[in-house]
mmCIF file of C-alpha atoms in Angstrom:
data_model
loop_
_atom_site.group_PDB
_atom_site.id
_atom_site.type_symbol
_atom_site.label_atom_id
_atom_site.label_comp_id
_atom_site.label_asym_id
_atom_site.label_seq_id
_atom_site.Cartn_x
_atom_site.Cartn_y
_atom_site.Cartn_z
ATOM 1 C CA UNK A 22 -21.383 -5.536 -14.336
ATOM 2 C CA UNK A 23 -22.500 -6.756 -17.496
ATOM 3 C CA UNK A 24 -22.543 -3.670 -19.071
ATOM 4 C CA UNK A 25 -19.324 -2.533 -17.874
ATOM 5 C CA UNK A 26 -18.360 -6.319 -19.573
ATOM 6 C CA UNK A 27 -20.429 -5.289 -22.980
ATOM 7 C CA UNK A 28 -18.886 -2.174 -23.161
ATOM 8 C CA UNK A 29 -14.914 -3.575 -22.541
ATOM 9 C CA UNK A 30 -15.619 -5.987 -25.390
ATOM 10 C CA UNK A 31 -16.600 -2.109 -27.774
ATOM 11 C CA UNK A 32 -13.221 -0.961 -26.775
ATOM 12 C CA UNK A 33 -10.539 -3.295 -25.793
ATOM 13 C CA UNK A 34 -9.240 -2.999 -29.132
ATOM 14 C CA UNK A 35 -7.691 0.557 -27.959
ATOM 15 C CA UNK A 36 -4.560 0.841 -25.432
ATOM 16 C CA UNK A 37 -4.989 3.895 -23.210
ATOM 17 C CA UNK A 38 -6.071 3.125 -19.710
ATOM 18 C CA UNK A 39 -6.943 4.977 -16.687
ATOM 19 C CA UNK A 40 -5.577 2.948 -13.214
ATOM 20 C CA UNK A 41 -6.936 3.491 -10.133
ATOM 21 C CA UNK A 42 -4.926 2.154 -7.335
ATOM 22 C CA UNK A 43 -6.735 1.395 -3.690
ATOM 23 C CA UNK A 44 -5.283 2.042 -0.309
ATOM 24 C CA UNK A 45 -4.200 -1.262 2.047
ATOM 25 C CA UNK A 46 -0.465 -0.885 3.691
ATOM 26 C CA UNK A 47 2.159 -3.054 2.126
ATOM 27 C CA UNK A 48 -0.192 -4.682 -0.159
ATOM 28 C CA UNK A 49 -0.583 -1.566 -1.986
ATOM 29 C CA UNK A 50 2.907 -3.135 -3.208
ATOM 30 C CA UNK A 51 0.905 -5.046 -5.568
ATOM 31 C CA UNK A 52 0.707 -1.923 -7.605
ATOM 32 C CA UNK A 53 3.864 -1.701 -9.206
ATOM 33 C CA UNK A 54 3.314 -5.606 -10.844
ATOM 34 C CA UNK A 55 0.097 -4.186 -11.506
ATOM 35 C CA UNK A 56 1.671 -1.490 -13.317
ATOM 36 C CA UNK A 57 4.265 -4.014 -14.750
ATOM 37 C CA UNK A 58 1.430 -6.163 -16.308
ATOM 38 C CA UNK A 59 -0.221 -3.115 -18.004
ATOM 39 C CA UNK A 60 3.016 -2.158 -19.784
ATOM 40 C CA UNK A 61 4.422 -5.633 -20.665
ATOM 41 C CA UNK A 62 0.974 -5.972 -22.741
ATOM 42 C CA UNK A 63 1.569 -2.897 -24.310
ATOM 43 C CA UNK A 64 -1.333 -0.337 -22.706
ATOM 44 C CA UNK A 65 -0.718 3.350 -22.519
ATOM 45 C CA UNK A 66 -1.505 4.282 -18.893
ATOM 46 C CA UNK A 67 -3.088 8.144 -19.502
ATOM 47 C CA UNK A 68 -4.684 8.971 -15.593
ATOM 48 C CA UNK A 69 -4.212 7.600 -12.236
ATOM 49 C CA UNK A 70 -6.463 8.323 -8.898
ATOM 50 C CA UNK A 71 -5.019 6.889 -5.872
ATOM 51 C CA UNK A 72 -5.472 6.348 -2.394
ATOM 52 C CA UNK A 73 -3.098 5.950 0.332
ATOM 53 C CA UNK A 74 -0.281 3.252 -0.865
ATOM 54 C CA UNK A 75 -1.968 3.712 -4.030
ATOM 55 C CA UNK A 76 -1.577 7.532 -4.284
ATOM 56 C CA UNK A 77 2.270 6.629 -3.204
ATOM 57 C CA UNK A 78 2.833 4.252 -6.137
ATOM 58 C CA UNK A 79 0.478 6.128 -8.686
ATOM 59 C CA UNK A 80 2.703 9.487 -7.820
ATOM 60 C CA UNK A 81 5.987 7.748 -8.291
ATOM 61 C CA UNK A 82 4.923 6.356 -11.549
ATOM 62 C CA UNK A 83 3.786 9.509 -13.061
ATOM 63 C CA UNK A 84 7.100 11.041 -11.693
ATOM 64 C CA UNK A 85 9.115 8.499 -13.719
ATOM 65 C CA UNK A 86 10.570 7.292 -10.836
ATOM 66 C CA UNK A 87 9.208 3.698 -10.347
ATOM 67 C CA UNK A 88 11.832 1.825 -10.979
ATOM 68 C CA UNK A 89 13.756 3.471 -8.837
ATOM 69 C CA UNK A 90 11.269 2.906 -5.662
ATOM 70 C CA UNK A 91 10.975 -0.888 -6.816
ATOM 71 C CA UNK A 92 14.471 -1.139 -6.178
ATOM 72 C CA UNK A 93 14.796 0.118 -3.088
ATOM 73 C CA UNK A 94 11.716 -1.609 -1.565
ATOM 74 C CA UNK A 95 12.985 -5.155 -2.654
ATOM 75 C CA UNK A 96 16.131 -4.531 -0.455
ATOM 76 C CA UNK A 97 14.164 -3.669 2.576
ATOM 77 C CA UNK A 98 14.334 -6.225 5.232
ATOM 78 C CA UNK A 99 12.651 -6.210 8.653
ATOM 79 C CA UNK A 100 15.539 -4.090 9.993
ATOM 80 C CA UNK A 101 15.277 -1.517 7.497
ATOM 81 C CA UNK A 102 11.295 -1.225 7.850
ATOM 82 C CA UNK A 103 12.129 -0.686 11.767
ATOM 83 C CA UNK A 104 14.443 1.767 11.268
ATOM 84 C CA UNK A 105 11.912 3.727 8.999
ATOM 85 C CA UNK A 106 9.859 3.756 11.808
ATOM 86 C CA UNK A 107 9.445 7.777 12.844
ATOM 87 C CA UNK A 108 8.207 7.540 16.751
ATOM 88 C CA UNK A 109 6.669 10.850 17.675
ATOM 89 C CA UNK A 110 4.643 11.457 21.065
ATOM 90 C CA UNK A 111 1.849 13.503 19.578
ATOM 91 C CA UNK A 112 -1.319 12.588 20.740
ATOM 92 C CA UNK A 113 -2.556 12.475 16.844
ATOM 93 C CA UNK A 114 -0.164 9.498 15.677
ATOM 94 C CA UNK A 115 2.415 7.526 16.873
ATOM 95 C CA UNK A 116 4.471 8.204 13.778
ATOM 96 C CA UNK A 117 5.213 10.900 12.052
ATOM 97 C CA UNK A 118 6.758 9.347 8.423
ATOM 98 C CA UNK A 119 9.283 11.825 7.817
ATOM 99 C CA UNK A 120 11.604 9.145 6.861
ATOM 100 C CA UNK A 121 9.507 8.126 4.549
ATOM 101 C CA UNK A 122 8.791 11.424 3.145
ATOM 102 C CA UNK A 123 12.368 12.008 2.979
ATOM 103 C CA UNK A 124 12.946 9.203 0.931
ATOM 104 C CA UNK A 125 10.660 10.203 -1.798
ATOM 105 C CA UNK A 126 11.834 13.794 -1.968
ATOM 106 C CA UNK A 127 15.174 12.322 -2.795
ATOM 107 C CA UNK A 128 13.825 10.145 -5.292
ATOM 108 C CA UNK A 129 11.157 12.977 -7.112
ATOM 109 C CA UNK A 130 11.938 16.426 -5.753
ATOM 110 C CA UNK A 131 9.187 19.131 -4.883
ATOM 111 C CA UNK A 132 7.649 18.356 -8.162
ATOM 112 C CA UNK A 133 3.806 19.965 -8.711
ATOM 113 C CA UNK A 134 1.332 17.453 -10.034
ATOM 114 C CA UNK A 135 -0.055 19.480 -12.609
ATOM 115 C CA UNK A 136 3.812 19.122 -14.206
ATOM 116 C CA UNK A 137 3.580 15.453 -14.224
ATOM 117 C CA UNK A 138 3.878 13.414 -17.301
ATOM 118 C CA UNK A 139 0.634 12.178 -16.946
ATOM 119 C CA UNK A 140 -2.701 13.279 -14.671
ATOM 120 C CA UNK A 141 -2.879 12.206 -11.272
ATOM 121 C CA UNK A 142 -5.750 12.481 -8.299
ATOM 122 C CA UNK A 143 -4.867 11.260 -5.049
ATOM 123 C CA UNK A 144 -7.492 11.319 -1.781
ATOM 124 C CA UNK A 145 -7.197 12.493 1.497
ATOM 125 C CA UNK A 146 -10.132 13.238 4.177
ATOM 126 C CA UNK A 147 -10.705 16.172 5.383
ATOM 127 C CA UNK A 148 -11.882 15.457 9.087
ATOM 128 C CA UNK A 149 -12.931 19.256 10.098
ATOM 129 C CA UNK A 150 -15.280 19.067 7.089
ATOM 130 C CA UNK A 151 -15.594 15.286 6.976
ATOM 131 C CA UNK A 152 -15.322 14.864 3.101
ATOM 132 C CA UNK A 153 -12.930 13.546 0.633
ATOM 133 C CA UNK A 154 -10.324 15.857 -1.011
ATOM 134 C CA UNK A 155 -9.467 15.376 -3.712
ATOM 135 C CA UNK A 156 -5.839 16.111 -4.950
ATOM 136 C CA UNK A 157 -5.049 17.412 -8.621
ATOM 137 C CA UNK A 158 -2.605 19.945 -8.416
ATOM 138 C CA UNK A 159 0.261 21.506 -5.670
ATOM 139 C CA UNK A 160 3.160 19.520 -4.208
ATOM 140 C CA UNK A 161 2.802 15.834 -5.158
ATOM 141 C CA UNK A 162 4.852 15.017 -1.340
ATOM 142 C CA UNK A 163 2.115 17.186 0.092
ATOM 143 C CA UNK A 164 -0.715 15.069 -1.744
ATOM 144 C CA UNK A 165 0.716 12.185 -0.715
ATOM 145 C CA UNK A 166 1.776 12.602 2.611
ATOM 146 C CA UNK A 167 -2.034 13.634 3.072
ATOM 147 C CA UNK A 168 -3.431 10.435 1.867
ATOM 148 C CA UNK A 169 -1.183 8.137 3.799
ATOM 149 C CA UNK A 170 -2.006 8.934 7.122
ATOM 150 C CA UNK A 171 -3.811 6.595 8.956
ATOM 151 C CA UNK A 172 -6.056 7.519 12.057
ATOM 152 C CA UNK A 173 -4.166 7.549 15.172
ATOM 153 C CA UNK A 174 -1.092 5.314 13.477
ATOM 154 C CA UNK A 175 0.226 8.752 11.250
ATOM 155 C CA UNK A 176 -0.110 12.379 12.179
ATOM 156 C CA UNK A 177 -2.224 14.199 10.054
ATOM 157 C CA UNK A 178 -1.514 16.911 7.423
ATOM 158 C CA UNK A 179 -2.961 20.271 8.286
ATOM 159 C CA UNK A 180 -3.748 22.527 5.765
ATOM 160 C CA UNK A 181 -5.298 25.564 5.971
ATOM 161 C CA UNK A 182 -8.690 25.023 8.514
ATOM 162 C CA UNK A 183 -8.159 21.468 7.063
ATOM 163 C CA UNK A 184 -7.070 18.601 9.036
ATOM 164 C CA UNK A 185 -6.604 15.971 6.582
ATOM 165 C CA UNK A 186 -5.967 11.571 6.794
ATOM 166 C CA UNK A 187 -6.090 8.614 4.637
ATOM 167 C CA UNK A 188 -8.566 8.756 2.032
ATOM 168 C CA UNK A 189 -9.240 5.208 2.500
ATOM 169 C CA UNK A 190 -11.441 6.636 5.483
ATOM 170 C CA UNK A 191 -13.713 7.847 2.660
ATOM 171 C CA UNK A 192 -12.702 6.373 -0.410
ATOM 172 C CA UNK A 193 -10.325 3.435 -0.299
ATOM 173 C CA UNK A 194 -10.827 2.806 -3.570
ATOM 174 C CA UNK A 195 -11.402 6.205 -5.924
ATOM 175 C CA UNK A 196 -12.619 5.010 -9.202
ATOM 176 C CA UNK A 197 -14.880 8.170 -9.526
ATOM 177 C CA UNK A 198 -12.058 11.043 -10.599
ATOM 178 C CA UNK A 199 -10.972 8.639 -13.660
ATOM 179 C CA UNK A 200 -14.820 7.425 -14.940
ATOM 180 C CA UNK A 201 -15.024 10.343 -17.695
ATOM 181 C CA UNK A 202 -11.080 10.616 -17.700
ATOM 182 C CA UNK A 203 -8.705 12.024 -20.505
ATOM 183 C CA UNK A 204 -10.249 9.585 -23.242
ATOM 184 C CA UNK A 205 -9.322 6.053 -21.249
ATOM 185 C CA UNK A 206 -10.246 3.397 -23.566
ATOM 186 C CA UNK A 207 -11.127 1.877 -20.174
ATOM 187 C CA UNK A 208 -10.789 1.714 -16.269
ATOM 188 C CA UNK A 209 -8.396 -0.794 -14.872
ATOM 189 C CA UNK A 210 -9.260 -1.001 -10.735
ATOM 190 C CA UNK A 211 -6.798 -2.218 -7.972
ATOM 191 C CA UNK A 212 -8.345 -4.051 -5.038
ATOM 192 C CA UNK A 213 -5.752 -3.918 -2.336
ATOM 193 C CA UNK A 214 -8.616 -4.879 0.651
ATOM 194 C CA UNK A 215 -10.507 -7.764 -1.098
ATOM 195 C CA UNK A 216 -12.741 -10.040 0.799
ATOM 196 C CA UNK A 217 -11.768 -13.559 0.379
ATOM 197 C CA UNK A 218 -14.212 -16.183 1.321
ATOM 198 C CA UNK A 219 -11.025 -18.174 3.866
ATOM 199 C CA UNK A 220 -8.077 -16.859 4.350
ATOM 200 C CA UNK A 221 -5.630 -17.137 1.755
ATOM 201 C CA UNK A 222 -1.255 -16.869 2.094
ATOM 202 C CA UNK A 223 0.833 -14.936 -0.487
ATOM 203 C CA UNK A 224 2.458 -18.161 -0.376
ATOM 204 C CA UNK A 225 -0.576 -20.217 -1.792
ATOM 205 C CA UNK A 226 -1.728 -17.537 -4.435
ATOM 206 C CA UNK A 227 2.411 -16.656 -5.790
ATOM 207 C CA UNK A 228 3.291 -18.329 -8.984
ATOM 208 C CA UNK A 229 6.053 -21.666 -8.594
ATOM 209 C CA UNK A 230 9.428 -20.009 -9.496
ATOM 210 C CA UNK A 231 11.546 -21.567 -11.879
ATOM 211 C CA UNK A 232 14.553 -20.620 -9.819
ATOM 212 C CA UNK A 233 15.689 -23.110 -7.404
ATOM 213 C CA UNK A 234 16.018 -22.738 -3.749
ATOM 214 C CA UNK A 235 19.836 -22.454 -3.884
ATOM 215 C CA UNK A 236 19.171 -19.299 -6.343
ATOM 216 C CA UNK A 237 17.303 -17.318 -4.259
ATOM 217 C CA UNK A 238 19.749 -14.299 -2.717
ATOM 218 C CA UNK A 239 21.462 -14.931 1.170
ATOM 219 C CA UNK A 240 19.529 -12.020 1.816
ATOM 220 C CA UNK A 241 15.904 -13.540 1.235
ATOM 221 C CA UNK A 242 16.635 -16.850 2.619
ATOM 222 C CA UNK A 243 18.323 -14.057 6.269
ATOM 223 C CA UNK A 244 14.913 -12.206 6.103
ATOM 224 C CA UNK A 245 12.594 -15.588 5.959
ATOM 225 C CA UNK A 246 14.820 -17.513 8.885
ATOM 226 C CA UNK A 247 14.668 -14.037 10.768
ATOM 227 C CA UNK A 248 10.928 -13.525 10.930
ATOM 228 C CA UNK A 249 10.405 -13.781 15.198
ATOM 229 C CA UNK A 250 13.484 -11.545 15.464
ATOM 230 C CA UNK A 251 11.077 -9.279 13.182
ATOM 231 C CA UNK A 252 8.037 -9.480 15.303
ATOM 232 C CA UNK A 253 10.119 -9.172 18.274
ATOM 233 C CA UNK A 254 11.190 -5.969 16.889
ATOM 234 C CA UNK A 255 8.087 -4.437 15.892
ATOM 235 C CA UNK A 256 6.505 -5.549 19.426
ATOM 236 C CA UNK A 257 9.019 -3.658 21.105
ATOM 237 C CA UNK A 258 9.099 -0.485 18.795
ATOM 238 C CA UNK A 259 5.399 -0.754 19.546
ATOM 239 C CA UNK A 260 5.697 -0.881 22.749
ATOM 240 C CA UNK A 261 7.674 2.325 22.358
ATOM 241 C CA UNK A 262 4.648 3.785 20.234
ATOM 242 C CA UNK A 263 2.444 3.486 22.645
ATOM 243 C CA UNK A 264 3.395 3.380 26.253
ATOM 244 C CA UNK A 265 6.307 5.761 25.672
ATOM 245 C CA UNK A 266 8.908 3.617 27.173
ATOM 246 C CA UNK A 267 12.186 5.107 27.091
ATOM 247 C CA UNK A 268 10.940 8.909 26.640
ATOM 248 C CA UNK A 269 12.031 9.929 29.766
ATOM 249 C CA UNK A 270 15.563 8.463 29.566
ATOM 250 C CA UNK A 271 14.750 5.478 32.100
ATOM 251 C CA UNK A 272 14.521 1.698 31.043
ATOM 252 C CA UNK A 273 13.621 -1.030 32.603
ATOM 253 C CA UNK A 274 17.133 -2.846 33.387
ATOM 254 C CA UNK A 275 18.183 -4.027 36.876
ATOM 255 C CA UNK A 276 13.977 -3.017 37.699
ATOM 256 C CA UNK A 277 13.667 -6.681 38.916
ATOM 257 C CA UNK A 278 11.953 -9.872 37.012
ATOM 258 C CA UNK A 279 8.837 -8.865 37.907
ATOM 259 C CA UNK A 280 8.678 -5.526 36.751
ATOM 260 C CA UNK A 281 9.919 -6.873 33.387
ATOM 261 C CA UNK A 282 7.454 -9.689 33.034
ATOM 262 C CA UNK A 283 4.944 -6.609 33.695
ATOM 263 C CA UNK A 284 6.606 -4.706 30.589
ATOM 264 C CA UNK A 285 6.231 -7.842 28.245
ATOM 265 C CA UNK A 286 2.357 -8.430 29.412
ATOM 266 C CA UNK A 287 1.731 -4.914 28.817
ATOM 267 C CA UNK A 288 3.415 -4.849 25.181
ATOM 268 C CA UNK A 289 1.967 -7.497 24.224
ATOM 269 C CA UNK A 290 -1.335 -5.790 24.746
ATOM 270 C CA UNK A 291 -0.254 -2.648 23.475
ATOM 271 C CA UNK A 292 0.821 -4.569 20.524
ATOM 272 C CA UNK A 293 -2.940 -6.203 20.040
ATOM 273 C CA UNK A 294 -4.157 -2.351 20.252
ATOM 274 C CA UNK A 295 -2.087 -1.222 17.165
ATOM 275 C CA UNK A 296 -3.337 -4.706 15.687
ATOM 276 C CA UNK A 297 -6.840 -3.982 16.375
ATOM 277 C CA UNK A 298 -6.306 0.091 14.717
ATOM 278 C CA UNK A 299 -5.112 -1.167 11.805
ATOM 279 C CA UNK A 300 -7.272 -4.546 11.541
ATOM 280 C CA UNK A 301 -10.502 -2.435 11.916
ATOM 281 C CA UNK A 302 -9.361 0.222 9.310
ATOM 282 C CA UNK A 303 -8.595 -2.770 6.858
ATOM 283 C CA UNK A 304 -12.361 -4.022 7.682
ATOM 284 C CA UNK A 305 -13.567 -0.618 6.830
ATOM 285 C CA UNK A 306 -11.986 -0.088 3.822
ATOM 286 C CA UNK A 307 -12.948 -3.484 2.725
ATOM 287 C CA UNK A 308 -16.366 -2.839 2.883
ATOM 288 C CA UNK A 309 -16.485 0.723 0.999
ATOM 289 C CA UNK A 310 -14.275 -0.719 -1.853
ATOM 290 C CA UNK A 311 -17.035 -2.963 -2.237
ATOM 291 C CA UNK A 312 -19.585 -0.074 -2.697
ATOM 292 C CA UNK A 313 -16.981 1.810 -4.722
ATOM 293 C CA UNK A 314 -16.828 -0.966 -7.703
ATOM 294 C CA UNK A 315 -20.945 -1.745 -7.325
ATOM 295 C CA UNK A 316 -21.734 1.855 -8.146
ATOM 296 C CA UNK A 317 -18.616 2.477 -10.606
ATOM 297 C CA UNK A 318 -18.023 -1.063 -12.128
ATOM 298 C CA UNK A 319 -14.689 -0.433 -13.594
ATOM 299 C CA UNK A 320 -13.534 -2.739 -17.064
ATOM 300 C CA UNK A 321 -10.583 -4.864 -15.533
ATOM 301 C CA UNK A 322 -11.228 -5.262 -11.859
ATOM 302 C CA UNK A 323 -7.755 -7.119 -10.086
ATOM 303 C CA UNK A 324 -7.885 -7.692 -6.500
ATOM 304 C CA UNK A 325 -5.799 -8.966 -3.866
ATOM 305 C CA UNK A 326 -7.212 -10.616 -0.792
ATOM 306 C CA UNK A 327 -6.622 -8.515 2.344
ATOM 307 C CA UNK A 328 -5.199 -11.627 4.144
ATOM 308 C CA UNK A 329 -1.886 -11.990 2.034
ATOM 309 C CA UNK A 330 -0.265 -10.062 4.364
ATOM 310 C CA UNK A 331 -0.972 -7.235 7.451
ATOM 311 C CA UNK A 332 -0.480 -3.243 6.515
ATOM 312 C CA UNK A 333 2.587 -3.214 8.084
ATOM 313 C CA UNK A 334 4.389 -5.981 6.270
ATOM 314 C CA UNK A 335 6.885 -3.421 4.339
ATOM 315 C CA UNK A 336 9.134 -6.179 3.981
ATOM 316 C CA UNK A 337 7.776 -8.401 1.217
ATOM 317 C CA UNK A 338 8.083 -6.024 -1.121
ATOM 318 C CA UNK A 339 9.980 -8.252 -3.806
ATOM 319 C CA UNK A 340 6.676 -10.490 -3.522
ATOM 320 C CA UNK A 341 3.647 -8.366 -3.196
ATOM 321 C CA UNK A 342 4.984 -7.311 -6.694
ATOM 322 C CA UNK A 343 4.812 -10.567 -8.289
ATOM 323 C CA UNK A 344 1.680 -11.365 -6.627
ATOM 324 C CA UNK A 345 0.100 -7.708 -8.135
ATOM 325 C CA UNK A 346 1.979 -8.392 -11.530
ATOM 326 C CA UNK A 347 0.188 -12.763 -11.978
ATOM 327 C CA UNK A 348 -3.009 -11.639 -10.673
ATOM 328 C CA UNK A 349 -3.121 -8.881 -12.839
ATOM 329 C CA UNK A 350 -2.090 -11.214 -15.791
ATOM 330 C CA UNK A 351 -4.571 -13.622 -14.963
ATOM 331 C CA UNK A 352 -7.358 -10.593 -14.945
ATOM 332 C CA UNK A 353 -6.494 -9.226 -18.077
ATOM 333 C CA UNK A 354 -6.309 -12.798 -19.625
ATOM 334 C CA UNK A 355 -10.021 -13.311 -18.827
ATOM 335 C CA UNK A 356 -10.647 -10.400 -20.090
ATOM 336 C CA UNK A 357 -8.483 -10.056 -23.039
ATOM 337 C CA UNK A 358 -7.388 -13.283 -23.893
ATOM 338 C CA UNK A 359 -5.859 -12.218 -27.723
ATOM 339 C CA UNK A 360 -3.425 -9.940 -26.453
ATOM 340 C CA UNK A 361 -0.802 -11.191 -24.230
ATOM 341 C CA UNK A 362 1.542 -10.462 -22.462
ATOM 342 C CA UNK A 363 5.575 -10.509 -22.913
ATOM 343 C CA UNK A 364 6.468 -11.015 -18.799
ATOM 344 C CA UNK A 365 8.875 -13.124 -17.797
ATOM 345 C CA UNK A 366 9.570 -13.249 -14.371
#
């Protein structure tokens, strides 16, 4: 690390930087303040690798269309993530994120990446072949939609003899297509799955707002006094996911109490199963991002503690992107105190 430290010190006095942006759920939210840092202190973003959420954000961005997507993910409450929610029966996901997908053609189009304004890589993993695959030119949706879908929670993309998942399987964090990149002055690395010696809240690491309480919108202050209608919801779209209630047009009304305590026992385990998918692939990708940065120390390293919030906590959008945006302020402080930045939140 020291040399990586020696060598930032040679040439922070240039702009141009290449991002890499890791994989982790809705804290890959956290890129976009990221993003919003970088530019406030004037840097030139010229590449960005990405994996998973961070292929998502990095492919928006180079589309021009961030701004956009920031928008519309700080009006999502916990209804809106449910309704995203694309329940398919396939025995290779529960979910098949069309709406998703949908979403983001409406927002960038069937651009190619080689047109985009700046170079992008996003991973995938190839399971036939068990590698990574890397991502550099064809359909950005394609690209993306590849590297976003978690084992056994998002059906895969197949393409060719390829069956391809989340990078983050491989490569959660993919600092190796930007090392020798389009002359970067130097390599600014996104932690989305950082070990944290205790568990830490977004709550305890956010920045005090200067706002009062009584500023804050009616719909913020709805989603916060709503949050066990939320996980209600989610336990019994889950339940949905899994056991495949419902998919042959019968329910469980008029079945008798005890049938329906039987329904609620078994969601709730059900629910601990997608819990313990998605818990065990943060774990994963936790560890690997750790061997990622050892062997490829990037310049500016900014991480984000994997227990600010679980992968499917779409819903804190508005947050997560303050969070990304002062941690990545404080980073670049340490490690550039002169120039600073012009954010105001």
């Amino acid at each position: 690390m020291d040399g990586s430290m020696n060598e930032l010190v040679h040439v922070s006095s240039g702009n141009k930087v290449a991002l890499v942006l890791g994989s982790g759920g809705a804290r890959g939210y956290a890129h976009i303040g990221v993003i919003e840092a970088l530019e406030a202190r004037g840097f030139d973003i010229i590449a960005v690798s990405g994996c998973s959420m961070g292929a998502l954000i990095g492919g928006i961005y180079a589309a021009g269309k961030l701004p956009e997507y920031r928008d519309w993910v700080c009006n999502l409450d916990y209804l809106d993530v449910l309704k995203l929610v694309d329940v398919t029966w396939s025995p290779m996901g529960a979910m098949r994120a069309s709406k998703i997908m949908s979403k983001l053609e409406a927002l960038v189009g069937d651009i190619l990446i080689e047109n985009l304004a700046i170079p992008v890589t996003t991973v995938a993993t190839d399971l036939v072949r068990q590698r990574e695959v890397w991502f550099q030119n064809g359909p950005l949706l394609q690209a993306i939609r590849a590297s976003i879908a978690v084992p056994g929670v998002i059906t895969p993309v197949h393409l060719g003899d390829q069956v391809l998942v989340d990078g983050g399987l491989l490569n959660p964090l993919p600092i190796m297509p930007v090392v020798a990149a389009h002359q970067a002055d130097f390599v600014v690395a996104v932690n989305v799955t950082a070990h944290s010696p205790l568990p830490v809240t977004l709550e305890e690491l956010l920045p005090k707002e200067e706002e009062t309480v009584d500023s804050r919108s009616k719909k913020e202050i709805d989603r916060d006094q709503n949050m066990s209608n939320w996980m209600g919801d989610v336990r019994a779209a889950t339940r949905k996911l899994w056991a495949g209630l419902g998919a042959n047009g019968e329910g469980v009304a008029g079945e008798g109490d005890e049938l329906q305590e039987t329904t609620e026992a078994r969601g709730r385990r059900e629910w601990s199963k997608l819990d313990m998918i998605l818990e065990s692939f943060d774990i994963t990708q936790a560890a690997l991002a750790k061997y990622k940065v050892a062997g490829y120390p990037p310049d500016v390293l900014i991480e984000i503690p994997k227990t600010v919030c679980s992968t499917y906590e779409f819903h804190r959008g508005r947050d997560l992107i303050r969070l990304g945006r002062h941690l990545a302020d404080e980073a670049l402080e340490r490690r550039m105190p002169s120039i600073a930045s012009d954010a105001t939140e």
